[in-house]
Coordinates of C-alpha atoms and ligand atoms in Angstrom, one line a residue:
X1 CA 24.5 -6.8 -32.7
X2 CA 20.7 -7.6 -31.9
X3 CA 18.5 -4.5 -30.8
X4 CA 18.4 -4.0 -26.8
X5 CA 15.7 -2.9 -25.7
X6 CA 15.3 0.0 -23.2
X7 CA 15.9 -0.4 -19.5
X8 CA 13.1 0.2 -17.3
X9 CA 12.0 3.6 -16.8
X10 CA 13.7 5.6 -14.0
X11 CA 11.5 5.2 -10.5
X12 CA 10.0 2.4 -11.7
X13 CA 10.8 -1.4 -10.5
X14 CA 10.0 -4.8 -12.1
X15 CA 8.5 -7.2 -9.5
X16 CA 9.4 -10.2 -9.7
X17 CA 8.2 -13.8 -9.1
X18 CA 10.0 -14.5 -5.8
X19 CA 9.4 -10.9 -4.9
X20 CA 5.5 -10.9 -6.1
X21 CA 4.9 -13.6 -3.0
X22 CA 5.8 -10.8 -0.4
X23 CA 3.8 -8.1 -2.0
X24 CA 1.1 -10.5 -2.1
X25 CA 1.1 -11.7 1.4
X26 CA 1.6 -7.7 2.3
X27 CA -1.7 -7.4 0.1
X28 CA -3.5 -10.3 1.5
X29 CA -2.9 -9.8 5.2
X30 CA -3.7 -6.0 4.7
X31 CA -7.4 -6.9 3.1
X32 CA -7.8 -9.3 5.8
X33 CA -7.7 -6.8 8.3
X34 CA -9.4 -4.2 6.1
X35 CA -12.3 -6.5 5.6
X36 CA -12.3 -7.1 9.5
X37 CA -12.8 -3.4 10.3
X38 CA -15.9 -3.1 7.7
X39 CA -14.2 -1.6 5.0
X40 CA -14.8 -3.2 1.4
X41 CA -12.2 -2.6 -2.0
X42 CA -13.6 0.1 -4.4
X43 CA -11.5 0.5 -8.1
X44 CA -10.8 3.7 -9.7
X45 CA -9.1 5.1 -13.2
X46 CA -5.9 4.9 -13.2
X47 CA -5.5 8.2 -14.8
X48 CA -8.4 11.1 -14.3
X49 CA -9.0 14.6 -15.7
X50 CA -5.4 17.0 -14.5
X51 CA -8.4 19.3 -13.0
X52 CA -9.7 16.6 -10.3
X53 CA -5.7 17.0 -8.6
X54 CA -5.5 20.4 -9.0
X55 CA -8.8 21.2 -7.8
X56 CA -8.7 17.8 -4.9
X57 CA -4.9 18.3 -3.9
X58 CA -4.5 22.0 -4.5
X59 CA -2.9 24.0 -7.1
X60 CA 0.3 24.9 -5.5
X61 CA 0.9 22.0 -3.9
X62 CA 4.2 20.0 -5.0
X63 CA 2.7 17.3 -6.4
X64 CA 0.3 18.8 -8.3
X65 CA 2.9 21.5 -9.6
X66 CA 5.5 19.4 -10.3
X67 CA 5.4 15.7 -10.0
X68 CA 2.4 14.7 -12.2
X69 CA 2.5 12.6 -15.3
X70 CA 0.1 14.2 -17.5
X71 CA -0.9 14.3 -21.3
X72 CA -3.5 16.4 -22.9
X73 CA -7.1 15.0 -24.5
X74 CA -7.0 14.9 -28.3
X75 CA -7.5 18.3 -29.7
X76 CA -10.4 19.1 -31.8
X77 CA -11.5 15.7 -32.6
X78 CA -15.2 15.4 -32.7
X79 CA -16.8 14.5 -30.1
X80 CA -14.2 14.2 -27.6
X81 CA -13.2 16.2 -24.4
X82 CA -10.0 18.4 -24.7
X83 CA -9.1 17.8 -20.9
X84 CA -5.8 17.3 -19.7
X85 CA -5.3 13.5 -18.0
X86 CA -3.4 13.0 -15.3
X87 CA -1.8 9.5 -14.2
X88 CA -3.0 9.6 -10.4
X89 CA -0.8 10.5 -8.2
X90 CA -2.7 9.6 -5.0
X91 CA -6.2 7.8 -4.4
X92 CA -8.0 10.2 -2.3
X93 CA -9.7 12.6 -5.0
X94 CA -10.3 9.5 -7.4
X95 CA -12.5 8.0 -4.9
X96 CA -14.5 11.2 -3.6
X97 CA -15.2 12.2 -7.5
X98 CA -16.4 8.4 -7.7
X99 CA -18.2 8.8 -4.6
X100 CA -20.5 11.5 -6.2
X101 CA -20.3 11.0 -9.0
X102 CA -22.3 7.5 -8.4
X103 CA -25.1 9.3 -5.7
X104 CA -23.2 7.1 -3.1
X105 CA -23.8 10.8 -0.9
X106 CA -27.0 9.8 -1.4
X107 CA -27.8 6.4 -1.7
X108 CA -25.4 5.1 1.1
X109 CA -24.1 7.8 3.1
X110 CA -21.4 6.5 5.5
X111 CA -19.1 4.6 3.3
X112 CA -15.8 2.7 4.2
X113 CA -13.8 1.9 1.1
X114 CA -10.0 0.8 0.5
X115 CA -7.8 0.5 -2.6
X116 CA -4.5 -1.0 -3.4
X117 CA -2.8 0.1 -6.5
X118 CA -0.4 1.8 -8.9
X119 CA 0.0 5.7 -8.0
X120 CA 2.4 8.2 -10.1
X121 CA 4.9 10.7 -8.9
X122 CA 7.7 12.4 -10.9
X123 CA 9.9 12.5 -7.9
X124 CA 13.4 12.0 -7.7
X125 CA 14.1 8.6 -7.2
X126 CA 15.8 7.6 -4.0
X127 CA 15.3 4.4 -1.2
X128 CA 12.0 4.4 -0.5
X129 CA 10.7 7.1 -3.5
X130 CA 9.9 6.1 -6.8
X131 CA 7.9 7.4 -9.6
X132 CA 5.3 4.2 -9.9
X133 CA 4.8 3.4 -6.4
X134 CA 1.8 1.4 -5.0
X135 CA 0.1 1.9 -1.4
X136 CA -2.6 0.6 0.6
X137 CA -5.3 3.5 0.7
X138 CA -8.3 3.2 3.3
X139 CA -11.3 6.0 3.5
X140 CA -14.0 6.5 5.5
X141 CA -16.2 9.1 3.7
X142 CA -19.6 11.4 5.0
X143 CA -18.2 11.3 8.6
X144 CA -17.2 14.0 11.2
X145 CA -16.8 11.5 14.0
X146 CA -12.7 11.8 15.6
X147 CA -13.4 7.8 16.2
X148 CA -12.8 7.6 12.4
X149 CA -9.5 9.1 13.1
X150 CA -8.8 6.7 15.8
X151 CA -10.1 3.6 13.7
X152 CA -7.7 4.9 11.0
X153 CA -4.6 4.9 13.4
X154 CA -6.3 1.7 14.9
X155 CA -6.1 -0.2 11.5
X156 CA -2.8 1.2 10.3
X157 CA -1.4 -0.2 13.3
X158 CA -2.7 -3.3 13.1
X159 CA -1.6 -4.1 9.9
X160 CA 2.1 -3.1 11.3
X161 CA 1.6 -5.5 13.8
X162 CA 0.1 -8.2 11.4
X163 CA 3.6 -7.3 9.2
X164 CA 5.9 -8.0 11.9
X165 CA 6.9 -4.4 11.2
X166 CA 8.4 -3.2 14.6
X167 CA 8.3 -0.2 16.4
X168 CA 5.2 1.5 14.7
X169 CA 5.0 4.9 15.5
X170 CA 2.8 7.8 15.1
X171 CA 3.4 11.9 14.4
X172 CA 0.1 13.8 14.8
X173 CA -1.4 17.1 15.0
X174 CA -4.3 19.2 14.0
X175 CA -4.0 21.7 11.6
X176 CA -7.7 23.1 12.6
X177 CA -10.3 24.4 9.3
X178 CA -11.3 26.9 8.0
X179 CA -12.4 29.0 11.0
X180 CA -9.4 28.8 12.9
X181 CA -6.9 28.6 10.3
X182 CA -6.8 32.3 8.5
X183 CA -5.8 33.5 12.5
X184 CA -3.0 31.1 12.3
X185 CA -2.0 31.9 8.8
X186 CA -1.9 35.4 9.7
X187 CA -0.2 35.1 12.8
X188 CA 2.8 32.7 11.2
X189 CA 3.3 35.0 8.5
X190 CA 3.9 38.0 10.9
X191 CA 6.5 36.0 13.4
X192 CA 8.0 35.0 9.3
X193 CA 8.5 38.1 8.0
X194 CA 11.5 39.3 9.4
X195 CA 12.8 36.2 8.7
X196 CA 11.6 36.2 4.9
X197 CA 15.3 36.6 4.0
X198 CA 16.9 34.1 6.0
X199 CA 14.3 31.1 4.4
X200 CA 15.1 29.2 2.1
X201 CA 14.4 29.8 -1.8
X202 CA 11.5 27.2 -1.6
X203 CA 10.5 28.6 1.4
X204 CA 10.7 32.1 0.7
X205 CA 7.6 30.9 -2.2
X206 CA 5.9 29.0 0.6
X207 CA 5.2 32.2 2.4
X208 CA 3.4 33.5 -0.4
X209 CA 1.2 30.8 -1.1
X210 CA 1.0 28.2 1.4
X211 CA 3.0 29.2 4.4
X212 CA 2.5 26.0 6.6
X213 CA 4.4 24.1 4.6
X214 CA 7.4 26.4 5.9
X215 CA 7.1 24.7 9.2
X216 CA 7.7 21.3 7.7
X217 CA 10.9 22.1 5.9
X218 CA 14.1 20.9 7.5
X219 CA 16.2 23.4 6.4
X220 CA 14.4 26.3 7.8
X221 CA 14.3 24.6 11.4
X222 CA 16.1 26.8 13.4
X223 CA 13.8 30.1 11.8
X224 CA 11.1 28.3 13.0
X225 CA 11.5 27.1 16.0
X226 CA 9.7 29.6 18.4
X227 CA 6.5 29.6 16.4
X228 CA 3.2 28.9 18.3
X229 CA 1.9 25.6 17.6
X230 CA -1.0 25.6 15.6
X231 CA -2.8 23.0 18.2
X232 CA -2.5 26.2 20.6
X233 CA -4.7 28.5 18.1
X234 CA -7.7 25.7 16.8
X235 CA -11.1 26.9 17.7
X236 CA -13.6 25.4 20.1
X237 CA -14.8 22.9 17.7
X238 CA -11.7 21.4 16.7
X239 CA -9.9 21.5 19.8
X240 CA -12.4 19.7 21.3
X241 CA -12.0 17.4 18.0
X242 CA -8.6 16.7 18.6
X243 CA -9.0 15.9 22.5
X244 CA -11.4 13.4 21.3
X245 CA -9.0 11.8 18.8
X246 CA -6.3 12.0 21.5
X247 CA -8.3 10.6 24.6
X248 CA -9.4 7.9 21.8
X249 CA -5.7 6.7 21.1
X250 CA -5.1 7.0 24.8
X251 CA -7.7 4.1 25.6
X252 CA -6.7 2.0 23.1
X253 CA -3.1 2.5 24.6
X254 CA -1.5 3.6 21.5
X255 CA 1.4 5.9 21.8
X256 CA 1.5 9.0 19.4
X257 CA 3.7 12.0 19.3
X258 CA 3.0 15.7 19.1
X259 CA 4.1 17.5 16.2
X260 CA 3.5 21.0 15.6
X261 CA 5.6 20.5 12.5
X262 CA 3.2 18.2 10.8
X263 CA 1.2 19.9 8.4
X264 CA 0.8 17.7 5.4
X265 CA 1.2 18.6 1.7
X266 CA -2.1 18.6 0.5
X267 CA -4.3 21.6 0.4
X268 CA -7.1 18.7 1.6
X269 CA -6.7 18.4 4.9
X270 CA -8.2 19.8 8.0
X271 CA -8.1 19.0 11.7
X272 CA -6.5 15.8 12.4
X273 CA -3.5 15.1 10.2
X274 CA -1.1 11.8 11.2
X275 CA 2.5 10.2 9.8
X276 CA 3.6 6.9 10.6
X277 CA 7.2 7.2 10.9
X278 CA 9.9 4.2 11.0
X279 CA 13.1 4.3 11.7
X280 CA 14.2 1.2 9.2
X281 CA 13.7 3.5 6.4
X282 CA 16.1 6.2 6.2
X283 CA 15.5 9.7 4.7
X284 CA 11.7 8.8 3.6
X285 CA 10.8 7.2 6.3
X286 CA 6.7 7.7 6.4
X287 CA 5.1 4.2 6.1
X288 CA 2.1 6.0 5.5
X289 CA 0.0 9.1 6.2
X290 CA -3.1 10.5 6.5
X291 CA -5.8 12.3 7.9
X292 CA -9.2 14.4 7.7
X293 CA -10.5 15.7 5.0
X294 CA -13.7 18.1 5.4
X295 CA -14.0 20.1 2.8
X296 CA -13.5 17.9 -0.2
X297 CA -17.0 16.5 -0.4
X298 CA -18.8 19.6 0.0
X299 CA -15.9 21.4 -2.6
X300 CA -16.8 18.6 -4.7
X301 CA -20.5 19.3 -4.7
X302 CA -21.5 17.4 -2.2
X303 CA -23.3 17.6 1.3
X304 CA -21.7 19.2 4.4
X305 CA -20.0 15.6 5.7
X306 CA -16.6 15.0 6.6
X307 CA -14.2 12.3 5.8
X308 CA -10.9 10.7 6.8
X309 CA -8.4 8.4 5.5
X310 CA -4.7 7.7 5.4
X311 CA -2.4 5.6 2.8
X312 CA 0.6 2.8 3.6
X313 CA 3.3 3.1 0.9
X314 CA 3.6 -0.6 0.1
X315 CA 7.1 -0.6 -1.0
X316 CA 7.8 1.6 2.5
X317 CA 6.0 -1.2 4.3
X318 CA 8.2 -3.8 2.6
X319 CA 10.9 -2.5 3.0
X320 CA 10.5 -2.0 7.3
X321 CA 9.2 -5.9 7.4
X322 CA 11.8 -7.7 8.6
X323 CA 13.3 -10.1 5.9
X324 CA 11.8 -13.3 7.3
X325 CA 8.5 -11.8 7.4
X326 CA 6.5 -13.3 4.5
X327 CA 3.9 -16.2 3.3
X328 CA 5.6 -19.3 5.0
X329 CA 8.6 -20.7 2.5
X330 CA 6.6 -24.3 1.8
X331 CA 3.6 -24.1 0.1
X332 CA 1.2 -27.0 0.1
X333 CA 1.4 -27.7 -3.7
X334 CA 3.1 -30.9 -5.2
X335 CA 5.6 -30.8 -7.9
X336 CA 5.2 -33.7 -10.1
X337 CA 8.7 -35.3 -11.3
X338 CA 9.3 -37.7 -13.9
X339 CA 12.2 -40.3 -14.9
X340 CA 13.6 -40.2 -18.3
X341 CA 11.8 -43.5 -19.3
X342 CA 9.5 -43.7 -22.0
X343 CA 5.4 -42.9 -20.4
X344 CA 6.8 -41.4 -17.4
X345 CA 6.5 -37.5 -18.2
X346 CA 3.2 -38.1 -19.7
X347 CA 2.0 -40.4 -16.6
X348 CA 3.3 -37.0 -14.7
X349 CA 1.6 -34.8 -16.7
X350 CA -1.6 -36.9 -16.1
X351 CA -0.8 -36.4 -12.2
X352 CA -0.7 -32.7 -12.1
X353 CA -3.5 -32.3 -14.5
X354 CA -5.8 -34.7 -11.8
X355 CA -4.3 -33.1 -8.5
X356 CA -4.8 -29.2 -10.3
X357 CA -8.6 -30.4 -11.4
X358 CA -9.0 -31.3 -7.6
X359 CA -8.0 -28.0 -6.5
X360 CA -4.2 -28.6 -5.5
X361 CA -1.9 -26.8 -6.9
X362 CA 0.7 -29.0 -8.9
X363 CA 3.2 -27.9 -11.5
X364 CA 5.7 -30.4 -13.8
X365 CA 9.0 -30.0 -15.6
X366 CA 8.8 -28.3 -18.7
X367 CA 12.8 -28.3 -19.8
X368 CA 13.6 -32.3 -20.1
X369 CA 15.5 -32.0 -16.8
X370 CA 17.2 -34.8 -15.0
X371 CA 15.3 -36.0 -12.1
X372 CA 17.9 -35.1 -9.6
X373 CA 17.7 -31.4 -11.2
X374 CA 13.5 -31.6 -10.9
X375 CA 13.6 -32.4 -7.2
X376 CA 16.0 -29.5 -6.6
X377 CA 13.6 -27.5 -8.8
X378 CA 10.6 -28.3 -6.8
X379 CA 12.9 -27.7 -3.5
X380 CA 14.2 -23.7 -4.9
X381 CA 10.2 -23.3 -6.0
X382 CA 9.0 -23.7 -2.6
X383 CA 7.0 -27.2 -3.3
X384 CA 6.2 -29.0 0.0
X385 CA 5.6 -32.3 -2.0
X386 CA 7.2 -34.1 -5.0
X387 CA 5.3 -36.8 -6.6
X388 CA 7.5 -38.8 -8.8
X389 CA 7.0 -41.4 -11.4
X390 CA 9.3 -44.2 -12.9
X391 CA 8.6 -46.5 -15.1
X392 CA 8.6 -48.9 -12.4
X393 CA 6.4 -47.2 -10.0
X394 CA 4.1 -46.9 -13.4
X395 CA 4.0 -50.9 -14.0
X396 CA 3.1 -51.2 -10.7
X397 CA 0.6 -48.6 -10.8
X398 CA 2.1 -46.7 -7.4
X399 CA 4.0 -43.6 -7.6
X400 CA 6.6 -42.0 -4.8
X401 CA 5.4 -39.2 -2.4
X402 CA 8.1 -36.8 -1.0
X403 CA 7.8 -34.5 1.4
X404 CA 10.8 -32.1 1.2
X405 CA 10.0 -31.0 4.5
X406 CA 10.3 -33.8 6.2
X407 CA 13.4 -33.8 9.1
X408 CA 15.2 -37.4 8.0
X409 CA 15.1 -39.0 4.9
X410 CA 13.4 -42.3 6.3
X411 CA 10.4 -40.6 7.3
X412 CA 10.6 -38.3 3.8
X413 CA 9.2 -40.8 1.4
X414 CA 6.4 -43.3 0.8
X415 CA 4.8 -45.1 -1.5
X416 CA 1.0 -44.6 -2.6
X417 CA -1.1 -46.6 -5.0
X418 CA -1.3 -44.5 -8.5
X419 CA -5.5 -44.2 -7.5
X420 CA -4.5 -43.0 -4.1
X421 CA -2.7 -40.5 -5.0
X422 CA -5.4 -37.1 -4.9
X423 CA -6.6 -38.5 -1.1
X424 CA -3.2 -39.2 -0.1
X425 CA -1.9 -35.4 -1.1
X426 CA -5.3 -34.2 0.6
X427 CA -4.6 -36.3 4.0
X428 CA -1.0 -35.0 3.5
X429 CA -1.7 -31.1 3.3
X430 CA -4.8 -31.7 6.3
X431 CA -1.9 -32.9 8.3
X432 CA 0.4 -30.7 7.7
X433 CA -2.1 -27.8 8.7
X434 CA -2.8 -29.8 12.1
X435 CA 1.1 -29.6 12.9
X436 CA 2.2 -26.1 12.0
Ligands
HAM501 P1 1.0 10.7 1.1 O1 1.6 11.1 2.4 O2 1.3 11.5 -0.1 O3 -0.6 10.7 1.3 O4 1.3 9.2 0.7 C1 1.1 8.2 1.7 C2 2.3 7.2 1.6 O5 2.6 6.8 0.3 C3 3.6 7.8 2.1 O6 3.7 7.9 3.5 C4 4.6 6.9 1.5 O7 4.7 5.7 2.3 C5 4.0 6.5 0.2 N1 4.5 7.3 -0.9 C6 4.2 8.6 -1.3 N2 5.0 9.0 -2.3 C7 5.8 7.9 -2.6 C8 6.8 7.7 -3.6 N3 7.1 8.6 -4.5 N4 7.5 6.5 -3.6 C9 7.2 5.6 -2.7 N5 6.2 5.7 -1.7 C10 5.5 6.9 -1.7 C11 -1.5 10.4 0.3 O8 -1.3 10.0 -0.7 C12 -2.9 10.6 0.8 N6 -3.8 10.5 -0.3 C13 -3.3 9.7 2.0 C14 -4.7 9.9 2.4 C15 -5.7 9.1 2.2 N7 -5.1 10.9 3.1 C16 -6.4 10.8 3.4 N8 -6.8 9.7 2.8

């Protein structure tokens, strides 16, 4: 028996062609709009030194502690760096190291940037969770101003909207800094403690090392339900923060939620922290997330400036578009057919070489198919235009025009001279554009 290869890893999922057109329009309409609100693409490693998460994300956080794909530097071998690389499981410390790490602090300031990429999780995989998953990651960096966080809710909605995603929704709260949250910390860990037995196992850690992440777990709901909300304890400065955000959301009439029990898994955040919840997704059902960030530039190294961001899960995001969503089915591209006759496939190949050197995309039969079998080729491949040539057409230097969109089959086809053929496809596609 021949040798079969492995199956994909666990978590992971092949994309393929017909799928790759709805990540791309998902892509495309989400730089659109990224573009349109001043931010601009930046690129990071794909994997970084372990220390960057577990100093950026925090060490006891879940994703640092358990979910990262890591490998450690070569040992020993001169010249070279015995760190421990990590695959990255988010965008957010990537770009701030890149951000200093290039002066940008310096040289720019105030910087908008967005990524879309590959991210790494060893999560268990379910609907919606997998262990390569990509997202849409926007940050506004060196910035203290809450209309960042209402651009950020701004912008994630709009691309919703752009999606045809319905229903978009968002969760937030403030979780305060580092002046207001010891108190709180204090204060939940008292109301906790005679409850320390009742939590669960996970929890029961939790109150040890990072006891707001008790609030967020659903198992312990009921132990936690009287707890004061931590919007009730901020200081001055960050309440007055989060009215801002608030009022800001208000006046751009988009509806959020209040919830105390949003806190966030990342050691990162301060004040303003957001989900985007949708109910099309089941059990993980955040389209995306964010917030503010404070500390991390100056914990970084850098100046005393704030910063704020938020991620869309792309495969979240695809899967709460509705099916039809996506680029329209047709594309303006002509599929070139040929007859079996002797000089029509290379009269056809000719064709598609011209139209694809004038900038239209064109594409030909590669598998000696019948004709009948290339038109329904170009029709499954989404071709708005087959251009096919016979020997006859050939001798009298014409070829056949077909446009598979057309609503009867008298007004589907006509007949262009062989010469005409790159003008005739361009008036085609110009009126085409004018009608839909
Ligand atoms: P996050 O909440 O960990 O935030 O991830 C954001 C989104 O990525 C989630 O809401 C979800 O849609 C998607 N996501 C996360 N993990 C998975 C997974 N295993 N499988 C599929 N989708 C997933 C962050 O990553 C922050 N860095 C966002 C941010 C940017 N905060 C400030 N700036």
């Amino acid at each position: 028996m021949s040798w079969q290869p492995p199956r994909a890893p666990r978590g992971t999922a092949d994309i393929l062609p017909e799928e790759c057109a709805r990540w791309r329009h998902v892509e495309e309409t989400a730089r659109a709009l990224l573009e349109r609100y001043g931010y601009r693409e930046m690129r990071t490693p794909i994997f970084e030194a372990t220390d960057l998460y577990v100093r950026g994300m925090g060490a006891e956080t879940d994703v640092v502690e358990k979910e990262m794909f890591s490998v450690g530097g070569p040992k020993g071998a001169a010249g070279e760096d015995e760190r421990a690389y990590s695959l990255r499981p988010e965008f957010t410390a990537g770009i701030v190291r890149a951000y200093r790490e290039h002066g940008l602090d310096k040289t720019r300031g105030f910087l908008k940037v967005y990524s879309i990429g590959p991210l790494f999780r060893h999560e268990r995989p379910q609907k919606g969770r997998l262990r390569q998953f990509h997202q849409i990651n926007v940050e506004a960096l060196a910035t203290g101003d809450p209309a960042a966080d209402v651009e950020m809710i701004a912008l994630a909605r709009d691309i919703a909207r752009a999606l045809g995603i319905e229903g978009f929704r968002v969760r937030l709260n403030s979780i305060g800094d580092e002046r207001c949250r010891p108190a709180y910390r204090a204060l939940l860990r008292e109301r906790l403690l005679p409850r320390l037995g009742a939590l669960c196992d996970v929890c029961r850690a939790r109150y040890e090392r990072n006891v707001f992440r008790v609030l967020d777990c659903k198992r312990c709901v009921a132990l936690t339900s009287d707890v004061p909300p931590m919007a009730d304890h901020l200081c001055e400065e960050c309440a007055a923060h989060f009215a801002a955000v608030r009022a800001g959301l208000d006046r751009l009439k988009i509806p959020y939620a209040i919830d105390a029990r949003l806190v966030r898994g990342f050691d990162y955040y301060t004040r303003t922290v957001f989900e985007f919840p949708s109910e099309r997704l089941g059990a993980q059902d955040a389209l995306g997330g964010g917030g503010r960030y404070d500390r991390l530039i100056p914990d970084f190294g850098g100046p005393e400036v704030g910063a704020c961001g938020f991620a869309l899960g792309l495969e979240r995001v695809l899967l709460a578009m509705p099916e039809a969503a996506g680029p329209a089915s047709r594309r303006a591209a002509v599929y070139v057919a040929a007859t079996p006759e002797p000089g029509a496939r290379e009269a056809a190949f000719a064709a598609a070489m011209e139209l694809r050197q004038a900038g239209i995309e064109a594409d030909l039969d590669f598998e000696q198919k019948s004709l009948k079998a290339q038109m329904k080729a170009a029709d499954r491949r989404g071709y708005r235009w087959v251009a096919i040539f016979g020997s006859e057409e050939i001798a009298r230097g014409e070829c056949t025009l077909r446009d598979m969109a057309a609503e009867s089959d008298a007004e589907a086809q006509r007949t262009l001279q062989r010469a005409d053929l790159v003008e005739g496809v361009r008036r085609s596609i110009e009126a085409a554009r004018l009608t839909s």
